[in-house]
Tab-separated table of C-alpha atoms in Angstrom:
chain	number	residue	atom	x	y	z
P	1	UNK	CA	-27.540	14.935	12.982
P	2	UNK	CA	-25.410	14.106	16.029
P	3	UNK	CA	-21.724	13.357	15.480
P	4	UNK	CA	-20.528	9.886	16.424
P	5	UNK	CA	-16.867	10.606	15.590
P	6	UNK	CA	-14.851	13.832	15.829
P	7	UNK	CA	-14.429	15.998	12.732
P	8	UNK	CA	-10.852	17.046	12.007
P	9	UNK	CA	-9.601	19.854	9.807
P	10	UNK	CA	-8.901	18.363	6.338
P	11	UNK	CA	-5.657	20.337	5.891
P	12	UNK	CA	-4.530	20.257	9.522
P	13	UNK	CA	-5.564	16.828	10.832
P	14	UNK	CA	-4.187	17.729	14.251
P	15	UNK	CA	-6.993	20.299	14.684
P	16	UNK	CA	-10.376	19.048	15.917
P	17	UNK	CA	-13.269	21.020	14.434
P	18	UNK	CA	-16.124	19.242	16.233
P	19	UNK	CA	-16.239	16.637	18.974
P	20	UNK	CA	-18.518	13.584	19.214
P	21	UNK	CA	-21.977	14.514	20.470
P	22	UNK	CA	-22.043	17.837	18.624
P	23	UNK	CA	-25.308	18.567	16.842
P	24	UNK	CA	-25.094	19.739	13.239
P	25	UNK	CA	-27.468	22.391	11.945
P	26	UNK	CA	-28.186	24.249	8.727
P	27	UNK	CA	-25.360	26.682	9.463
P	28	UNK	CA	-22.699	24.164	10.408
P	29	UNK	CA	-23.029	21.826	7.435
P	30	UNK	CA	-22.286	24.473	4.736
P	31	UNK	CA	-19.303	25.629	6.788
P	32	UNK	CA	-17.885	22.087	6.909
P	33	UNK	CA	-18.312	21.796	3.142
P	34	UNK	CA	-16.459	25.087	2.649
P	35	UNK	CA	-13.574	23.729	4.692
P	36	UNK	CA	-13.426	20.601	2.530
P	37	UNK	CA	-15.042	18.139	4.940
P	38	UNK	CA	-17.088	15.873	2.667
P	39	UNK	CA	-17.980	12.922	4.889
P	40	UNK	CA	-18.725	12.568	8.592
P	41	UNK	CA	-19.808	9.772	10.913
P	42	UNK	CA	-23.159	10.399	12.607
P	43	UNK	CA	-25.327	8.567	15.099
P	44	UNK	CA	-28.309	6.796	13.621
P	45	UNK	CA	-30.884	4.716	15.495
P	46	UNK	CA	-30.339	0.996	14.974
P	47	UNK	CA	-26.871	1.388	13.429
P	48	UNK	CA	-24.816	1.760	16.589
P	49	UNK	CA	-22.823	-1.416	15.875
P	50	UNK	CA	-21.328	0.086	12.721
P	51	UNK	CA	-19.121	2.370	14.764
P	52	UNK	CA	-16.676	-0.557	14.981
P	53	UNK	CA	-15.714	0.188	11.382
P	54	UNK	CA	-14.502	3.654	12.375
P	55	UNK	CA	-11.969	2.608	15.007
P	56	UNK	CA	-10.613	5.893	16.432
P	57	UNK	CA	-7.163	4.429	17.100
P	58	UNK	CA	-6.722	3.496	13.433
P	59	UNK	CA	-8.169	6.806	12.293
P	60	UNK	CA	-5.774	8.702	14.540
P	61	UNK	CA	-2.776	6.620	13.431
P	62	UNK	CA	-3.583	7.188	9.762
P	63	UNK	CA	-4.325	10.862	10.391
P	64	UNK	CA	-0.925	11.211	12.055
P	65	UNK	CA	0.748	9.570	9.077
P	66	UNK	CA	-0.997	11.893	6.609
P	67	UNK	CA	-0.157	14.928	8.717
P	68	UNK	CA	3.517	13.925	8.993
P	69	UNK	CA	4.049	13.259	5.292
P	70	UNK	CA	1.820	16.169	4.286
P	71	UNK	CA	3.959	18.829	5.941
P	72	UNK	CA	7.081	17.742	4.056
P	73	UNK	CA	5.418	17.150	0.685
P	74	UNK	CA	3.435	20.397	0.860
P	75	UNK	CA	6.683	22.239	1.456
P	76	UNK	CA	8.395	20.430	-1.409
P	77	UNK	CA	5.510	21.155	-3.807
P	78	UNK	CA	5.796	24.853	-2.975
P	79	UNK	CA	9.441	24.762	-4.008
P	80	UNK	CA	10.911	24.919	-0.519
P	81	UNK	CA	13.783	22.721	0.548
P	82	UNK	CA	12.012	19.914	2.384
P	83	UNK	CA	13.759	18.011	5.142
P	84	UNK	CA	12.548	14.446	4.894
P	85	UNK	CA	12.754	12.846	8.302
P	86	UNK	CA	12.600	9.241	7.161
P	87	UNK	CA	12.860	7.934	10.730
P	88	UNK	CA	9.716	9.846	11.711
P	89	UNK	CA	7.847	8.438	8.720
P	90	UNK	CA	8.912	4.917	9.573
P	91	UNK	CA	7.695	5.439	13.129
P	92	UNK	CA	4.332	6.690	11.850
P	93	UNK	CA	4.008	3.691	9.516
P	94	UNK	CA	4.933	1.266	12.314
P	95	UNK	CA	2.317	2.817	14.598
P	96	UNK	CA	-0.320	2.383	11.894
P	97	UNK	CA	0.721	-1.251	11.371
P	98	UNK	CA	0.282	-1.928	15.083
P	99	UNK	CA	-3.285	-0.620	14.961
P	100	UNK	CA	-4.136	-2.490	11.751
P	101	UNK	CA	-2.788	-5.744	13.171
P	102	UNK	CA	-5.170	-5.452	16.114
P	103	UNK	CA	-8.243	-4.642	14.026
P	104	UNK	CA	-7.731	-4.872	10.219
P	105	UNK	CA	-11.458	-4.843	9.386
P	106	UNK	CA	-11.770	-1.377	10.937
P	107	UNK	CA	-9.641	0.137	8.169
P	108	UNK	CA	-12.270	-0.155	5.431
P	109	UNK	CA	-13.435	3.447	5.830
P	110	UNK	CA	-10.191	5.110	6.853
P	111	UNK	CA	-9.370	6.419	3.383
P	112	UNK	CA	-12.869	7.888	3.118
P	113	UNK	CA	-12.974	9.590	6.507
P	114	UNK	CA	-9.466	11.088	6.460
P	115	UNK	CA	-8.759	13.681	3.805
P	116	UNK	CA	-5.426	15.215	2.812
P	117	UNK	CA	-4.681	18.770	1.756
P	118	UNK	CA	-3.659	17.749	-1.760
P	119	UNK	CA	-4.394	14.827	-4.127
P	120	UNK	CA	-0.683	13.965	-4.219
P	121	UNK	CA	-0.553	13.568	-0.426
P	122	UNK	CA	-3.829	11.633	-0.358
P	123	UNK	CA	-2.478	9.249	-2.999
P	124	UNK	CA	0.680	8.634	-0.954
P	125	UNK	CA	-1.376	7.859	2.147
P	126	UNK	CA	-3.941	5.686	0.375
P	127	UNK	CA	-1.281	3.666	-1.448
P	128	UNK	CA	0.509	3.118	1.857
P	129	UNK	CA	-2.679	2.050	3.662
P	130	UNK	CA	-3.870	-0.386	0.974
P	131	UNK	CA	-0.352	-1.811	0.588
P	132	UNK	CA	-0.174	-2.479	4.330
P	133	UNK	CA	-3.582	-4.162	4.386
P	134	UNK	CA	-2.517	-6.395	1.504
P	135	UNK	CA	0.859	-7.126	3.070
P	136	UNK	CA	-0.703	-8.156	6.371
P	137	UNK	CA	-3.078	-10.445	4.483
P	138	UNK	CA	-0.203	-12.019	2.535
P	139	UNK	CA	2.011	-13.001	5.466
P	140	UNK	CA	2.530	-16.602	4.299
P	141	UNK	CA	3.186	-15.477	0.720
P	142	UNK	CA	5.773	-12.997	1.992
P	143	UNK	CA	7.594	-15.843	3.743
P	144	UNK	CA	7.602	-17.807	0.481
P	145	UNK	CA	8.748	-14.875	-1.657
P	146	UNK	CA	11.380	-13.683	0.854
P	147	UNK	CA	12.799	-17.113	1.669
P	148	UNK	CA	16.363	-15.849	2.124
P	149	UNK	CA	15.496	-14.156	5.411
P	150	UNK	CA	13.797	-15.401	8.567
P	151	UNK	CA	9.994	-15.809	8.572
P	152	UNK	CA	9.613	-13.057	11.171
P	153	UNK	CA	11.643	-10.610	9.079
P	154	UNK	CA	9.854	-11.687	5.896
P	155	UNK	CA	6.453	-10.821	7.387
P	156	UNK	CA	7.571	-7.381	8.593
P	157	UNK	CA	5.741	-4.952	6.288
P	158	UNK	CA	7.120	-1.703	7.716
P	159	UNK	CA	9.443	-1.220	4.736
P	160	UNK	CA	6.548	-1.967	2.404
P	161	UNK	CA	4.592	0.864	4.048
P	162	UNK	CA	7.469	3.326	3.940
P	163	UNK	CA	8.245	2.498	0.301
P	164	UNK	CA	4.583	2.855	-0.670
P	165	UNK	CA	4.392	6.189	1.157
P	166	UNK	CA	7.275	7.566	-0.934
P	167	UNK	CA	6.622	5.649	-4.141
P	168	UNK	CA	5.940	8.771	-6.227
P	169	UNK	CA	8.352	11.167	-4.545
P	170	UNK	CA	10.383	11.358	-7.765
P	171	UNK	CA	7.550	13.357	-9.342
P	172	UNK	CA	8.774	16.319	-7.280
P	173	UNK	CA	11.999	16.244	-9.331
P	174	UNK	CA	10.308	16.065	-12.736
P	175	UNK	CA	10.571	19.330	-14.676
P	176	UNK	CA	7.384	21.434	-14.275
P	177	UNK	CA	6.711	21.443	-18.028
P	178	UNK	CA	6.940	17.652	-18.201
P	179	UNK	CA	4.822	17.231	-15.085
P	180	UNK	CA	2.212	19.607	-16.523
P	181	UNK	CA	2.118	17.501	-19.683
P	182	UNK	CA	1.497	14.387	-17.598
P	183	UNK	CA	-1.309	16.083	-15.660
P	184	UNK	CA	-2.960	17.056	-18.945
P	185	UNK	CA	-2.572	13.738	-20.766
P	186	UNK	CA	-1.775	10.965	-18.222
P	187	UNK	CA	0.332	9.450	-21.000
P	188	UNK	CA	2.260	6.636	-19.313
P	189	UNK	CA	4.554	6.269	-22.328
P	190	UNK	CA	6.036	9.741	-21.722
P	191	UNK	CA	9.784	9.190	-21.090
P	192	UNK	CA	10.051	12.305	-18.899
P	193	UNK	CA	7.277	11.064	-16.600
P	194	UNK	CA	8.710	7.555	-16.491
P	195	UNK	CA	11.958	8.999	-15.211
P	196	UNK	CA	10.283	9.770	-11.862
P	197	UNK	CA	11.002	6.240	-10.610
P	198	UNK	CA	14.767	6.711	-11.039
P	199	UNK	CA	14.662	10.234	-9.651
P	200	UNK	CA	12.749	9.010	-6.618
P	201	UNK	CA	15.155	6.132	-6.087
P	202	UNK	CA	18.083	8.558	-6.153
P	203	UNK	CA	16.352	10.602	-3.441
P	204	UNK	CA	15.699	7.719	-1.057
P	205	UNK	CA	18.208	4.921	-1.636
P	206	UNK	CA	20.725	6.311	0.880
P	207	UNK	CA	18.012	6.799	3.520
P	208	UNK	CA	15.656	3.836	3.242
P	209	UNK	CA	16.069	0.095	3.586
P	210	UNK	CA	16.750	-1.530	0.181
P	211	UNK	CA	13.320	-3.228	0.285
P	212	UNK	CA	11.602	0.151	0.674
P	213	UNK	CA	13.785	1.746	-1.996
P	214	UNK	CA	12.865	-1.116	-4.347
P	215	UNK	CA	9.214	-0.043	-4.102
P	216	UNK	CA	10.118	3.475	-5.240
P	217	UNK	CA	12.138	2.183	-8.192
P	218	UNK	CA	9.907	-0.698	-9.305
P	219	UNK	CA	6.286	0.252	-8.521
P	220	UNK	CA	5.587	0.568	-12.254
P	221	UNK	CA	6.886	-2.917	-13.068
P	222	UNK	CA	4.182	-5.201	-14.417
P	223	UNK	CA	3.982	-8.888	-13.728
P	224	UNK	CA	3.958	-9.652	-17.473
P	225	UNK	CA	7.199	-7.720	-18.019
P	226	UNK	CA	5.716	-4.680	-19.772
P	227	UNK	CA	6.538	-2.124	-17.092
P	228	UNK	CA	9.519	0.123	-16.472
P	229	UNK	CA	12.386	0.766	-15.770
P	230	UNK	CA	14.668	-1.815	-17.330
P	231	UNK	CA	16.729	-4.224	-15.241
P	232	UNK	CA	20.002	-2.323	-15.441
P	233	UNK	CA	21.922	0.166	-17.534
P	234	UNK	CA	22.243	-1.173	-21.045
P	235	UNK	CA	19.543	-3.816	-20.543
P	236	UNK	CA	16.247	-2.763	-22.090
P	237	UNK	CA	14.301	-5.704	-20.662
P	238	UNK	CA	12.222	-4.907	-17.569
P	239	UNK	CA	12.022	-7.535	-14.824
P	240	UNK	CA	8.856	-9.593	-14.626
P	241	UNK	CA	7.113	-12.109	-12.394
P	242	UNK	CA	9.021	-13.058	-9.260
P	243	UNK	CA	12.044	-11.064	-10.475
P	244	UNK	CA	10.182	-8.024	-9.115
P	245	UNK	CA	10.459	-7.533	-5.355
P	246	UNK	CA	7.261	-8.666	-3.658
P	247	UNK	CA	6.877	-5.278	-1.937
P	248	UNK	CA	6.997	-3.549	-5.327
P	249	UNK	CA	4.369	-5.977	-6.665
P	250	UNK	CA	2.057	-5.139	-3.774
P	251	UNK	CA	2.587	-1.382	-4.007
P	252	UNK	CA	2.067	-1.479	-7.786
P	253	UNK	CA	-1.389	-2.972	-7.300
P	254	UNK	CA	-2.305	-0.489	-4.561
P	255	UNK	CA	-0.989	2.399	-6.663
P	256	UNK	CA	-3.100	1.520	-9.698
P	257	UNK	CA	-6.197	0.945	-7.554
P	258	UNK	CA	-5.948	4.438	-6.093
P	259	UNK	CA	-5.019	6.085	-9.418
P	260	UNK	CA	-8.042	4.539	-11.091
P	261	UNK	CA	-10.308	5.653	-8.274
P	262	UNK	CA	-8.910	9.186	-8.019
P	263	UNK	CA	-7.978	10.568	-11.426
P	264	UNK	CA	-6.016	13.379	-9.763
P	265	UNK	CA	-3.009	12.132	-7.840
P	266	UNK	CA	0.069	14.049	-8.996
P	267	UNK	CA	1.632	17.346	-7.839
P	268	UNK	CA	-0.213	20.272	-9.406
P	269	UNK	CA	-3.441	18.420	-10.126
P	270	UNK	CA	-6.788	19.642	-8.842
P	271	UNK	CA	-9.074	17.274	-6.996
P	272	UNK	CA	-11.916	15.550	-8.843
P	273	UNK	CA	-14.724	13.287	-7.575
P	274	UNK	CA	-13.642	9.631	-7.196
P	275	UNK	CA	-15.053	6.674	-9.081
P	276	UNK	CA	-17.082	4.192	-7.021
P	277	UNK	CA	-14.815	1.570	-5.489
P	278	UNK	CA	-16.924	-1.245	-6.953
P	279	UNK	CA	-16.324	0.102	-10.472
P	280	UNK	CA	-12.571	0.196	-9.999
P	281	UNK	CA	-12.404	-3.285	-8.501
P	282	UNK	CA	-14.487	-4.621	-11.373
P	283	UNK	CA	-12.104	-3.015	-13.868
P	284	UNK	CA	-9.133	-4.628	-12.145
P	285	UNK	CA	-10.740	-8.076	-12.450
P	286	UNK	CA	-10.489	-7.800	-16.244
P	287	UNK	CA	-7.753	-7.522	-18.838
P	288	UNK	CA	-5.413	-5.807	-19.244
P	289	UNK	CA	-5.139	-5.370	-15.467
P	290	UNK	CA	-5.141	-9.089	-14.695
P	291	UNK	CA	-1.914	-9.384	-16.721
P	292	UNK	CA	-0.257	-6.498	-14.926
P	293	UNK	CA	-0.354	-7.888	-11.383
P	294	UNK	CA	0.798	-10.928	-9.472
P	295	UNK	CA	-2.465	-12.951	-9.233
P	296	UNK	CA	-1.869	-13.691	-5.542
P	297	UNK	CA	-1.431	-9.979	-4.843
P	298	UNK	CA	-4.491	-9.040	-6.895
P	299	UNK	CA	-6.546	-11.595	-4.979
P	300	UNK	CA	-5.378	-9.986	-1.723
P	301	UNK	CA	-6.650	-6.600	-2.902
P	302	UNK	CA	-10.133	-8.070	-3.367
P	303	UNK	CA	-9.960	-9.573	0.128
P	304	UNK	CA	-9.065	-6.338	1.929
P	305	UNK	CA	-10.968	-3.686	-0.037
P	306	UNK	CA	-14.762	-4.083	-0.062
P	307	UNK	CA	-16.674	-2.795	-3.109
P	308	UNK	CA	-19.037	-1.086	-0.662
P	309	UNK	CA	-17.441	-0.106	2.627
P	310	UNK	CA	-19.363	-0.987	5.796
P	311	UNK	CA	-21.112	2.121	7.037
P	312	UNK	CA	-21.643	3.594	3.581
P	313	UNK	CA	-25.136	4.297	2.261
P	314	UNK	CA	-26.481	2.668	-0.907
P	315	UNK	CA	-29.762	2.551	-2.768
P	316	UNK	CA	-31.242	-0.883	-3.426
P	317	UNK	CA	-32.982	-2.014	-6.600
P	318	UNK	CA	-36.383	-1.583	-4.905
P	319	UNK	CA	-35.610	2.068	-4.131
P	320	UNK	CA	-34.907	1.468	-0.439
P	321	UNK	CA	-31.951	3.244	1.148
P	322	UNK	CA	-29.690	1.024	3.217
P	323	UNK	CA	-26.420	1.096	5.133
P	324	UNK	CA	-23.778	-1.571	4.520
P	325	UNK	CA	-23.327	-3.512	7.747
P	326	UNK	CA	-21.081	-6.417	6.701
P	327	UNK	CA	-19.504	-8.022	3.648
P	328	UNK	CA	-17.729	-11.177	2.537
P	329	UNK	CA	-14.965	-11.496	-0.100
P	330	UNK	CA	-16.761	-14.654	-1.313
P	331	UNK	CA	-19.724	-12.583	-2.575
P	332	UNK	CA	-18.451	-9.008	-2.308
P	333	UNK	CA	-21.222	-7.229	-4.194
P	334	UNK	CA	-23.989	-8.841	-2.174
P	335	UNK	CA	-23.240	-7.580	1.348
P	336	UNK	CA	-25.469	-7.462	4.383
P	337	UNK	CA	-27.401	-4.192	4.627
P	338	UNK	CA	-29.701	-2.500	7.120
P	339	UNK	CA	-32.577	-0.469	5.640
P	340	UNK	CA	-32.696	3.132	6.794
P	341	UNK	CA	-35.617	5.523	6.842
P	342	UNK	CA	-36.646	8.286	4.476
P	343	UNK	CA	-33.671	10.633	4.233
P	344	UNK	CA	-35.912	13.422	2.910
P	345	UNK	CA	-37.330	13.974	6.394
P	346	UNK	CA	-35.986	17.259	7.811
P	347	UNK	CA	-34.541	15.785	11.004
P	348	UNK	CA	-34.259	12.676	13.133
P	349	UNK	CA	-37.105	14.072	15.203
P	350	UNK	CA	-39.453	14.019	12.215
P	351	UNK	CA	-42.165	11.308	12.389
P	352	UNK	CA	-41.212	10.220	8.863
P	353	UNK	CA	-38.192	8.459	10.363
P	354	UNK	CA	-40.392	6.135	12.434
P	355	UNK	CA	-37.569	5.430	14.870
P	356	UNK	CA	-39.578	2.701	16.553
P	357	UNK	CA	-39.791	0.698	13.339
P	358	UNK	CA	-37.495	-2.381	13.494
P	359	UNK	CA	-34.806	-2.529	10.823
P	360	UNK	CA	-33.760	-6.125	10.356
P	361	UNK	CA	-30.554	-6.770	8.442
P	362	UNK	CA	-30.899	-8.086	4.886
P	363	UNK	CA	-28.313	-10.521	3.556
P	364	UNK	CA	-28.328	-9.737	-0.168
P	365	UNK	CA	-26.610	-13.076	-0.822
P	366	UNK	CA	-29.859	-14.743	0.248
P	367	UNK	CA	-32.082	-12.233	-1.541
P	368	UNK	CA	-31.565	-12.684	-5.295
P	369	UNK	CA	-34.557	-10.399	-5.889
P	370	UNK	CA	-32.626	-7.439	-4.419
P	371	UNK	CA	-29.330	-5.839	-5.394
P	372	UNK	CA	-27.432	-2.599	-4.970
P	373	UNK	CA	-28.449	-0.010	-7.545
P	374	UNK	CA	-26.429	3.091	-6.702
P	375	UNK	CA	-23.995	4.651	-4.273
P	376	UNK	CA	-22.971	8.286	-3.880
P	377	UNK	CA	-25.498	9.131	-6.580
P	378	UNK	CA	-23.800	6.858	-9.156
P	379	UNK	CA	-25.619	3.982	-10.842
P	380	UNK	CA	-23.429	0.907	-10.247
P	381	UNK	CA	-25.664	-1.910	-11.453
P	382	UNK	CA	-23.353	-2.583	-14.406
P	383	UNK	CA	-20.348	-2.708	-12.062
P	384	UNK	CA	-21.552	-5.527	-9.808
P	385	UNK	CA	-19.616	-8.804	-9.980
């Protein structure tokens, strides 16, 4: 395998392990796995066009964001006094927004190709990224929901990104015993765990814009009014619907998406394999989740997160392996795929690959006899929608 994109250290994203053009061998692959590198981008005959979905500028911007927030949160999780340079984080978020604005479709694989040193840091980065993608998609809705300010200011999602990045920072102030109980049970009714939204708001409200601080305080508010915390001291009724800041509504949806996909996401938790994205999106199309989220926001999630990311490998119902080459939100589980050769062959030089064999794209929307059967070794036929 020949690398098409550089491989960065999963704990120190500023360190390049391998450069594009490097050839992997039977010694290098186990070493990458030991370091925690689980996915790489390689060259493959006939799939050169897919490199557009791994835009290096977006990858570098997101990697910089993860590295910046990771240093502070790693220090805080170890019990050290962390200095949170909120200006630096805002700058990193703004840089990422600039790259996403230029090429939003190239962000589909970013969360897969960039790893963090801890599930808590990964969750912060993923929630920020998905929130930004949704916010950029919802520009007209933001103008409607933020009608008291100018349209240009209403569409500015930098505070959405910063708030989403720090949405769970209050968990670092939860007592270790209470946090351990949450990690063991994931009981969302636990009062001690619920207190993390207020603790986080106390940490950031003097440093962040009120719109960003609102995300930290209200990212567990549900559209139907069943979330927390309550409106104000002495009022036990949580806000609902449009009473919740639009940024908090967006971050709440992104937060749940990532928590469903990655069961480990809190300080002290050990990493576990993720659920297939298609399974999580299918879950969020059903109750009770459809009651929890602003329907416009939930629709945006399904427009910016593909069930099968372009560039990923799937197995079709006829047993053929294929790479996702394009998708449409109108029929998300029937993307366009390009068949790829027998992956059991020992190398690209093996005749079993038949490199001269043409691989025409297959639009699964026009092939009702074919469907996606599995991805990452997981059977997903029951998850298609």
